[in-house]
PDB file of C-alpha atoms in Angstrom:
ATOM      1  CA  MET A 744     -33.878  15.261  10.153  1.00 55.00           C
ATOM      2  CA  ALA A 745     -30.403  16.841  10.151  1.00 69.00           C
ATOM      3  CA  GLN A 746     -30.097  20.344   8.768  1.00 78.00           C
ATOM      4  CA  TYR A 747     -26.998  22.477   8.245  1.00 81.00           C
ATOM      5  CA  ASP A 748     -27.296  26.191   7.535  1.00 84.00           C
ATOM      6  CA  GLY A 749     -24.462  27.980   5.774  1.00 86.00           C
ATOM      7  CA  ARG A 750     -23.598  31.167   3.982  1.00 85.00           C
ATOM      8  CA  GLN A 751     -21.647  31.628   0.741  1.00 83.00           C
ATOM      9  CA  TYR A 752     -19.840  34.790  -0.318  1.00 82.00           C
ATOM     10  CA  ARG A 753     -18.757  35.581  -3.859  1.00 83.00           C
ATOM     11  CA  LEU A 754     -16.736  38.643  -4.847  1.00 83.00           C
ATOM     12  CA  ARG A 755     -18.152  40.492  -7.839  1.00 82.00           C
ATOM     13  CA  ALA A 756     -15.369  41.843 -10.029  1.00 81.00           C
ATOM     14  CA  GLY A 757     -14.662  43.094 -13.503  1.00 81.00           C
ATOM     15  CA  SER A 758     -11.852  42.001 -15.794  1.00 84.00           C
ATOM     16  CA  PRO A 759      -8.265  42.647 -14.634  1.00 86.00           C
ATOM     17  CA  MET A 760      -6.976  45.975 -15.955  1.00 88.00           C
ATOM     18  CA  PRO A 761      -3.289  46.474 -16.888  1.00 90.00           C
ATOM     19  CA  THR A 762      -1.263  49.088 -14.987  1.00 90.00           C
ATOM     20  CA  SER A 763       1.719  51.171 -16.147  1.00 91.00           C
ATOM     21  CA  VAL A 764       4.067  48.409 -14.920  1.00 91.00           C
ATOM     22  CA  LYS A 765       4.492  45.584 -17.431  1.00 91.00           C
ATOM     23  CA  GLY A 766       2.878  42.346 -16.227  1.00 90.00           C
ATOM     24  CA  ARG A 767       0.906  43.969 -13.377  1.00 91.00           C
ATOM     25  CA  PHE A 768      -2.863  44.189 -13.236  1.00 90.00           C
ATOM     26  CA  VAL A 769      -5.505  45.710 -10.966  1.00 86.00           C
ATOM     27  CA  LEU A 770      -8.767  43.937 -10.220  1.00 80.00           C
ATOM     28  CA  HIS A 771     -11.723  46.282  -9.713  1.00 80.00           C
ATOM     29  CA  SER A 772     -14.361  44.769  -7.465  1.00 78.00           C
ATOM     30  CA  PHE A 773     -17.877  46.022  -6.891  1.00 81.00           C
ATOM     31  CA  MET A 774     -19.687  44.643  -3.900  1.00 84.00           C
ATOM     32  CA  ALA A 775     -20.056  40.961  -3.042  1.00 84.00           C
ATOM     33  CA  SER A 776     -22.978  38.572  -3.192  1.00 86.00           C
ATOM     34  CA  GLN A 777     -24.145  36.665  -0.145  1.00 86.00           C
ATOM     35  CA  GLN A 778     -26.329  33.561  -0.401  1.00 86.00           C
ATOM     36  CA  ASP A 779     -27.787  31.443   2.367  1.00 86.00           C
ATOM     37  CA  SER A 780     -27.620  27.670   1.856  1.00 86.00           C
ATOM     38  CA  VAL A 781     -29.396  24.815   3.602  1.00 84.00           C
ATOM     39  CA  ILE A 782     -28.188  21.212   3.465  1.00 82.00           C
ATOM     40  CA  GLU A 783     -30.724  18.731   4.794  1.00 79.00           C
ATOM     41  CA  THR A 784     -32.215  15.279   4.553  1.00 78.00           C
ATOM     42  CA  CYS A 785     -35.571  15.472   2.784  1.00 73.00           C
ATOM     43  CA  ASP A 786     -38.005  12.704   3.548  1.00 69.00           C
ATOM     44  CA  ALA A 787     -41.306  14.573   3.227  1.00 68.00           C
ATOM     45  CA  GLU A 788     -40.943  16.621   0.028  1.00 75.00           C
ATOM     46  CA  ILE A 789     -38.483  18.527  -2.128  1.00 78.00           C
ATOM     47  CA  LEU A 790     -38.830  22.064  -3.494  1.00 83.00           C
ATOM     48  CA  ARG A 791     -41.408  22.587  -6.229  1.00 86.00           C
ATOM     49  CA  SER A 792     -41.085  24.680  -9.385  1.00 88.00           C
ATOM     50  CA  GLY A 793     -43.062  27.548  -7.824  1.00 90.00           C
ATOM     51  CA  ASP A 794     -40.463  27.868  -5.037  1.00 89.00           C
ATOM     52  CA  PHE A 795     -37.810  29.202  -7.430  1.00 89.00           C
ATOM     53  CA  ARG A 796     -37.028  32.731  -8.593  1.00 85.00           C
ATOM     54  CA  GLY A 797     -38.889  33.448 -11.812  1.00 85.00           C
ATOM     55  CA  GLN A 798     -41.826  31.340 -10.640  1.00 89.00           C
ATOM     56  CA  GLY A 799     -42.658  33.488  -7.593  1.00 86.00           C
ATOM     57  CA  GLY A 800     -40.317  31.928  -5.012  1.00 86.00           C
ATOM     58  CA  ASN A 801     -37.023  32.919  -3.379  1.00 84.00           C
ATOM     59  CA  PHE A 802     -34.736  29.997  -4.254  1.00 85.00           C
ATOM     60  CA  THR A 803     -32.070  30.249  -6.977  1.00 85.00           C
ATOM     61  CA  SER A 804     -30.848  26.649  -7.007  1.00 86.00           C
ATOM     62  CA  ALA A 805     -31.357  23.240  -5.448  1.00 86.00           C
ATOM     63  CA  SER A 806     -29.849  19.804  -5.930  1.00 86.00           C
ATOM     64  CA  TYR A 807     -30.882  16.449  -4.499  1.00 81.00           C
ATOM     65  CA  GLN A 808     -29.286  13.016  -4.348  1.00 82.00           C
ATOM     66  CA  ARG A 809     -31.159   9.898  -3.380  1.00 76.00           C
ATOM     67  CA  LEU A 810     -29.644   8.265  -0.309  1.00 70.00           C
ATOM     68  CA  PRO A 811     -28.555   4.665  -0.903  1.00 70.00           C
ATOM     69  CA  LEU A 812     -30.567   1.827   0.621  1.00 63.00           C
ATOM     70  CA  THR A 813     -33.465   4.056   1.612  1.00 60.00           C
ATOM     71  CA  GLU A 814     -36.885   4.647   0.168  1.00 68.00           C
ATOM     72  CA  GLU A 815     -37.825   8.165  -0.896  1.00 67.00           C
ATOM     73  CA  ARG A 816     -35.163   9.941   1.186  1.00 72.00           C
ATOM     74  CA  TYR A 817     -32.908  12.527  -0.364  1.00 73.00           C
ATOM     75  CA  SER A 818     -29.965  14.648   0.664  1.00 79.00           C
ATOM     76  CA  GLY A 819     -30.459  18.147  -0.685  1.00 81.00           C
ATOM     77  CA  LYS A 820     -28.874  21.580  -0.873  1.00 82.00           C
ATOM     78  CA  SER A 821     -30.946  24.687  -1.594  1.00 84.00           C
ATOM     79  CA  THR A 822     -29.814  28.295  -2.059  1.00 84.00           C
ATOM     80  CA  THR A 823     -31.853  31.492  -1.682  1.00 82.00           C
ATOM     81  CA  ASN A 824     -31.681  34.809  -3.535  1.00 75.00           C
ATOM     82  CA  GLU A 825     -28.487  36.804  -3.521  1.00 79.00           C
ATOM     83  CA  LEU A 826     -28.051  39.765  -1.222  1.00 83.00           C
ATOM     84  CA  TYR A 827     -25.495  42.331  -2.399  1.00 82.00           C
ATOM     85  CA  ILE A 828     -23.197  43.550   0.379  1.00 83.00           C
ATOM     86  CA  GLU A 829     -20.012  45.628   0.681  1.00 80.00           C
ATOM     87  CA  GLU A 830     -16.793  43.672   0.121  1.00 71.00           C
ATOM     88  CA  LYS A 831     -15.278  44.595   3.474  1.00 67.00           C
ATOM     89  CA  ILE A 832     -16.443  42.192   6.150  1.00 58.00           C
ATOM     90  CA  ASN A 833     -15.071  42.416   9.681  1.00 62.00           C
ATOM     91  CA  PHE A 834     -14.617  38.990  11.190  1.00 57.00           C
ATOM     92  CA  PRO A 835     -14.203  38.672  14.964  1.00 54.00           C
TER      93      PRO A 835
END
């Protein structure tokens, strides 16, 4: 079973605010959200309702597509709870 782990970042920001210069705006951001994602082939089972946030689990979303010409095999992507981090990230 192939599995790919990834990470998504999303900047959290308010509405653009106008400045004293006509046509210029400032975007105020406040932290960023980080979510871990897993893309895999599921042949044993998919996530159940109890695995999601609000039902006692840690997952926020999942989607599955049945693979063509196979029986009961799915390609799926699942995402865990958000972690709020500072916007500045130092990449090597």
